């Protein structure tokens, strides 16, 4: 999975001179209670970094698309109403969470002294621009719509009343027993009838229309052309043959993750989310800019959403003959502001030069492993061990840590009764992993856990075993750096094309640490020839796994393995230290600011606070938090941050 996640948990530290100004914001601050099961909510609690070696935390994305609109709305309401919490009780609960050392993150490559800074004091302090497969950075800089004679008129979007739209939507989604909807034509002209026909077909894919006379009045009759299939497969005959089938556009979003954004767009367009495609998911607590493609939806219709959606803007429209595919991107370009930094100018220069020249250890970040006492890699290990009772127990059993109240009640019921029906009643949010597993147990029975677990979407199931692979990789890379340092040594692995080969004694001078890769365990990889190769085997033996037999009797859970560079050197690294007085003002302009002509605030030359503005580009599947960890020299775990920094809120 491609990750650019930087959703940090942060408990914001009020500045002593600024307590009054920040009081309201602190009151409003919410503490997200995430389930560790991999069904991560994408909600976040803000980051505090207050002293050297202190830091931020990360969130992950919920990749489950709700099947039922009503269920989705109910879930959203519950999530919104259950977020508030006391920071100190949250910190207390997070004592049971993971630290970096628990998942093998123990080394740094730079020699400078660490310093502190606040990441994501505002979500607008973190901006991600996608880099497409052609190397072009995605920007929102054009709201114009391609001119097309086939497009409906602007009147199409306003000719139907709200009541008409409601009835048509219920008909389209087969939510009632009606077989058609009749719309009276008040101003009976051919032009008016044509506009209504166009409006129904454009706004409600899958519906057809005809004109009928009833009692001397003209009516437009809307009816289903092809039943349920029409909603999933937009009507082919209404799309001009000369136009590409996919409308590509740039999505600018604020404080929403990619899947949430797709769900919102699909709801407003009244289509299924699966007609959208994209190259990578972007995190929630940020401003992100990425390319999206959608099947047979006009640019005009998409542009109309700019008038009614908050926190989204769509632009740079074009028609193409192909969708987008996950992983096609070259990477992401980050613009990050670290506020209230404590480092000296020399420390900052050393840190940023090291990031540019040496890079950082390409660890899998903390969001890969969950946030509470049952890490996702433990569930992945149980799957690989074929220990399905333990898989069920790890997902459903009570655990200490920060969780939503209804999850706590559900787990307590499960521990008491082992009755999936009773536990499910305690769980109003059915689309989480726990709810899906319980529904699976209801359907297939307690003796068929494998099938019950299979109800969980495939990406979420595979996330567990990928988490275990990441856990092994992190630990082995730390061992490799401890044993051999930052140089290539005989027995290391490097890539020639897509093939891994060992570095031989005579060739070692031809390679640097930036050429070295390490394997994620699997049946289709080779291992280093030095003692780290043996360390892989020993780690898996300790986990009751055979490194020479990574095939699983269930094909989905067979691990082929992969190779990953141990050091990443960011590209296009730039930085600047600026002074500011007001923590609420933006310190750079976004794409939307530029489109709207907003000027950058004038900053003082000698402000109360200092901020480090940094830019860098990273390849896919690389964690930006690990780059910032290297700059600040800090532990990125929720556990560490909440324990170190909660005192600032007292």
Coordinates of N, CA and C in Angstrom, one line a residue, residues 52-153:
X52 N 13.7 18.1 23.1 CA 14.5 17.2 22.2 C 14.0 15.8 22.3
X53 N 14.1 15.1 21.2 CA 13.8 13.6 21.0 C 12.3 13.4 21.3
X54 N 11.4 14.4 21.0 CA 10.0 14.2 21.2 C 9.3 14.5 19.9
X55 N 8.0 13.9 19.8 CA 7.5 14.0 18.4 C 6.0 13.8 18.2
X56 N 5.7 13.3 17.1 CA 4.4 13.2 16.5 C 4.0 11.8 16.3
X57 N 2.7 11.6 16.1 CA 2.3 10.2 15.7 C 1.5 10.2 14.5
X58 N 1.2 9.0 14.0 CA 0.6 8.8 12.7 C -0.6 8.0 12.8
X59 N -1.4 8.2 11.8 CA -2.7 7.6 11.6 C -2.7 6.8 10.3
X60 N -3.7 5.9 10.2 CA -3.8 5.3 8.8 C -5.2 5.5 8.3
X61 N -5.4 4.8 7.2 CA -6.6 5.1 6.4 C -7.6 4.0 6.6
X62 N -8.9 4.3 6.6 CA -9.9 3.3 6.6 C -10.3 3.0 5.1
X63 N -10.0 1.8 4.7 CA -10.2 1.5 3.2 C -11.6 0.8 3.0
X64 N -12.4 0.7 4.0 CA -13.7 0.1 3.8 C -14.7 1.1 3.3
X65 N -15.3 0.7 2.2 CA -16.4 1.6 1.6 C -17.7 1.0 2.1
X66 N -18.5 1.8 2.8 CA -19.8 1.3 3.3 C -20.7 0.8 2.2
X67 N -21.4 -0.3 2.4 CA -22.3 -0.8 1.4 C -23.6 -0.1 1.4
X68 N -24.0 0.4 2.6 CA -25.3 1.0 2.7 C -25.2 2.4 3.1
X69 N -25.9 3.3 2.3 CA -25.8 4.7 2.6 C -26.3 5.0 4.0
X70 N -27.4 4.4 4.4 CA -28.0 4.7 5.7 C -27.0 4.3 6.8
X71 N -26.4 3.1 6.6 CA -25.4 2.7 7.6 C -24.2 3.6 7.7
X72 N -23.8 4.1 6.5 CA -22.7 5.1 6.5 C -23.0 6.3 7.3
X73 N -24.2 6.9 7.0 CA -24.6 8.1 7.7 C -24.7 7.8 9.2
X74 N -25.2 6.7 9.6 CA -25.3 6.4 11.1 C -24.0 6.3 11.7
X75 N -23.0 5.6 11.0 CA -21.7 5.4 11.5 C -21.0 6.8 11.6
X76 N -21.2 7.7 10.6 CA -20.6 9.0 10.7 C -21.1 9.8 11.9
X77 N -22.4 9.7 12.2 CA -23.0 10.4 13.3 C -22.4 9.9 14.6
X78 N -22.2 8.5 14.7 CA -21.7 8.0 15.9 C -20.3 8.3 16.1
X79 N -19.5 8.3 15.0 CA -18.1 8.6 15.2 C -17.9 10.1 15.6
X80 N -18.7 11.0 15.0 CA -18.6 12.4 15.3 C -19.0 12.7 16.8
X81 N -20.0 11.9 17.3 CA -20.5 12.2 18.6 C -19.6 11.5 19.7
X82 N -18.7 10.7 19.3 CA -18.0 9.9 20.3 C -16.5 10.2 20.3
X83 N -16.1 11.4 19.8 CA -14.7 11.7 19.7 C -14.1 12.4 21.0
X84 N -14.9 13.2 21.6 CA -14.4 14.0 22.7 C -13.8 13.2 23.8
X85 N -12.8 13.7 24.4 CA -12.2 13.0 25.6 C -11.3 13.9 26.3
X86 N -10.9 13.4 27.5 CA -10.0 14.2 28.3 C -8.5 13.8 28.0
X87 N -7.7 14.8 27.7 CA -6.3 14.5 27.2 C -5.5 13.6 28.2
X88 N -5.7 13.9 29.5 CA -4.9 13.1 30.5 C -5.4 11.7 30.5
X89 N -6.7 11.4 30.4 CA -7.2 10.1 30.4 C -6.8 9.3 29.2
X90 N -6.7 10.1 28.1 CA -6.2 9.5 26.8 C -4.8 9.1 27.0
X91 N -4.0 10.0 27.6 CA -2.6 9.7 27.8 C -2.4 8.5 28.7
X92 N -3.3 8.4 29.7 CA -3.2 7.2 30.6 C -3.5 5.9 29.8
X93 N -4.5 6.0 29.0 CA -4.8 4.8 28.2 C -3.7 4.4 27.2
X94 N -3.0 5.5 26.7 CA -2.0 5.2 25.7 C -0.7 4.6 26.3
X95 N -0.7 4.5 27.6 CA 0.5 3.9 28.3 C 0.6 2.4 27.8
X96 N -0.5 1.9 27.3 CA -0.5 0.5 26.9 C -0.1 0.4 25.4
X97 N 0.1 1.5 24.7 CA 0.4 1.4 23.3 C 1.8 1.1 23.0
X98 N 2.2 1.2 21.7 CA 3.5 0.8 21.2 C 4.5 2.0 21.3
X99 N 5.7 1.7 21.5 CA 6.8 2.7 21.2 C 7.5 2.3 20.0
X100 N 8.4 3.1 19.4 CA 9.1 2.8 18.3 C 10.0 1.5 18.5
X101 N 10.6 1.4 19.6 CA 11.5 0.2 19.8 C 10.7 -1.1 19.8
X102 N 9.4 -1.0 20.1 CA 8.5 -2.2 20.1 C 8.4 -2.8 18.6
X103 N 8.6 -1.9 17.7 CA 8.4 -2.3 16.3 C 9.7 -2.2 15.5
X104 N 10.9 -2.2 16.2 CA 12.2 -2.3 15.6 C 12.8 -0.9 15.1
X105 N 12.1 0.2 15.4 CA 12.6 1.5 15.0 C 13.5 2.0 16.1
X106 N 14.8 1.9 15.9 CA 15.8 2.2 17.0 C 17.0 3.1 16.6
X107 N 17.2 3.2 15.3 CA 18.5 3.9 14.8 C 18.2 5.2 14.1
X108 N 19.2 6.0 14.1 CA 19.3 7.2 13.3 C 20.5 7.2 12.5
X109 N 20.6 7.9 11.4 CA 21.8 7.9 10.6 C 22.6 9.3 10.7
X110 N 21.9 10.3 11.2 CA 22.6 11.6 11.3 C 23.2 11.8 12.7
X111 N 24.1 12.7 12.8 CA 24.9 12.9 14.0 C 24.5 14.2 14.8
X112 N 23.6 15.0 14.2 CA 23.3 16.3 14.9 C 22.4 16.0 16.1
X113 N 22.4 17.1 17.0 CA 21.6 17.0 18.2 C 20.1 17.3 17.9
X114 N 19.2 16.5 18.5 CA 17.8 16.7 18.2 C 17.3 18.0 18.8
X115 N 16.2 18.4 18.2 CA 15.5 19.6 18.7 C 14.0 19.4 18.5
X116 N 13.2 20.3 19.1 CA 11.7 20.1 19.1 C 11.0 21.0 18.2
X117 N 9.8 20.7 17.8 CA 9.0 21.5 16.9 C 7.6 20.9 16.9
X118 N 6.6 21.7 16.6 CA 5.2 21.2 16.6 C 4.8 20.9 15.1
X119 N 4.5 19.7 14.9 CA 4.1 19.3 13.5 C 2.5 19.3 13.5
X120 N 2.0 19.9 12.5 CA 0.6 20.0 12.3 C -0.2 20.7 13.4
X121 N 0.4 21.8 13.8 CA -0.3 22.7 14.7 C -1.6 23.1 14.0
X122 N -1.5 23.3 12.7 CA -2.7 23.4 11.8 C -2.6 22.4 10.7
X123 N -3.7 21.8 10.3 CA -3.6 20.8 9.2 C -3.0 21.4 8.0
X124 N -3.2 22.7 7.8 CA -2.6 23.4 6.6 C -1.1 23.5 6.7
X125 N -0.5 23.1 7.8 CA 1.0 23.1 7.9 C 1.6 21.9 7.2
X126 N 0.7 21.0 6.6 CA 1.3 19.8 6.0 C 0.5 19.7 4.6
X127 N 1.3 19.8 3.5 CA 0.7 19.8 2.2 C 1.4 18.7 1.4
X128 N 0.6 17.9 0.7 CA 1.1 16.8 -0.1 C 0.6 17.0 -1.6
X129 N 1.6 17.0 -2.5 CA 1.3 17.1 -3.9 C 1.7 15.8 -4.5
X130 N 0.8 15.1 -5.2 CA 1.2 13.8 -5.8 C 2.1 14.0 -7.0
X131 N 3.0 13.1 -7.2 CA 3.9 13.1 -8.4 C 3.5 12.0 -9.3
X132 N 3.0 12.3 -10.5 CA 2.4 11.3 -11.4 C 3.5 10.4 -12.0
X133 N 3.1 9.4 -12.8 CA 4.0 8.5 -13.4 C 4.9 9.2 -14.4
X134 N 4.5 10.3 -14.9 CA 5.3 11.1 -15.9 C 6.3 12.0 -15.2
X135 N 6.3 12.0 -13.8 CA 7.2 12.9 -13.1 C 6.6 14.3 -12.8
X136 N 5.4 14.5 -13.3 CA 4.8 15.8 -13.1 C 4.1 15.9 -11.8
X137 N 4.3 17.0 -11.1 CA 3.7 17.3 -9.8 C 2.3 17.8 -10.0
X138 N 1.3 17.2 -9.4 CA -0.1 17.6 -9.5 C -0.4 18.9 -8.8
X139 N -1.0 19.8 -9.5 CA -1.4 21.1 -8.9 C -2.8 21.4 -9.3
X140 N -3.6 22.0 -8.4 CA -4.9 22.6 -8.8 C -4.6 24.0 -9.2
X141 N -4.7 24.3 -10.5 CA -4.5 25.7 -11.0 C -5.4 26.1 -12.1
X142 N -6.5 25.3 -12.3 CA -7.4 25.6 -13.4 C -8.8 25.1 -13.1
X143 N -9.8 25.9 -13.0 CA -11.2 25.5 -12.8 C -12.0 25.4 -14.1
X144 N -11.4 25.7 -15.2 CA -12.2 25.7 -16.5 C -12.6 24.3 -16.9
X145 N -13.7 24.2 -17.6 CA -14.3 22.9 -18.0 C -14.0 22.8 -19.5
X146 N -13.6 21.6 -20.0 CA -13.4 21.4 -21.4 C -14.7 21.7 -22.2
X147 N -14.6 22.5 -23.3 CA -15.8 22.8 -24.1 C -16.2 21.5 -24.8
X148 N -17.5 21.2 -24.7 CA -18.0 20.0 -25.4 C -19.5 20.2 -25.7
X149 N -19.8 20.1 -27.0 CA -21.2 20.3 -27.4 C -22.2 19.4 -26.8
X150 N -21.6 18.2 -26.4 CA -22.5 17.2 -25.8 C -22.9 17.5 -24.4
X151 N -22.2 18.4 -23.7 CA -22.5 18.7 -22.3 C -23.9 19.3 -22.2
X152 N -24.6 19.0 -21.1 CA -25.9 19.6 -20.8 C -25.7 21.1 -20.4
X153 N -26.8 21.9 -20.5 CA -26.7 23.3 -20.2 C -26.7 23.4 -18.7

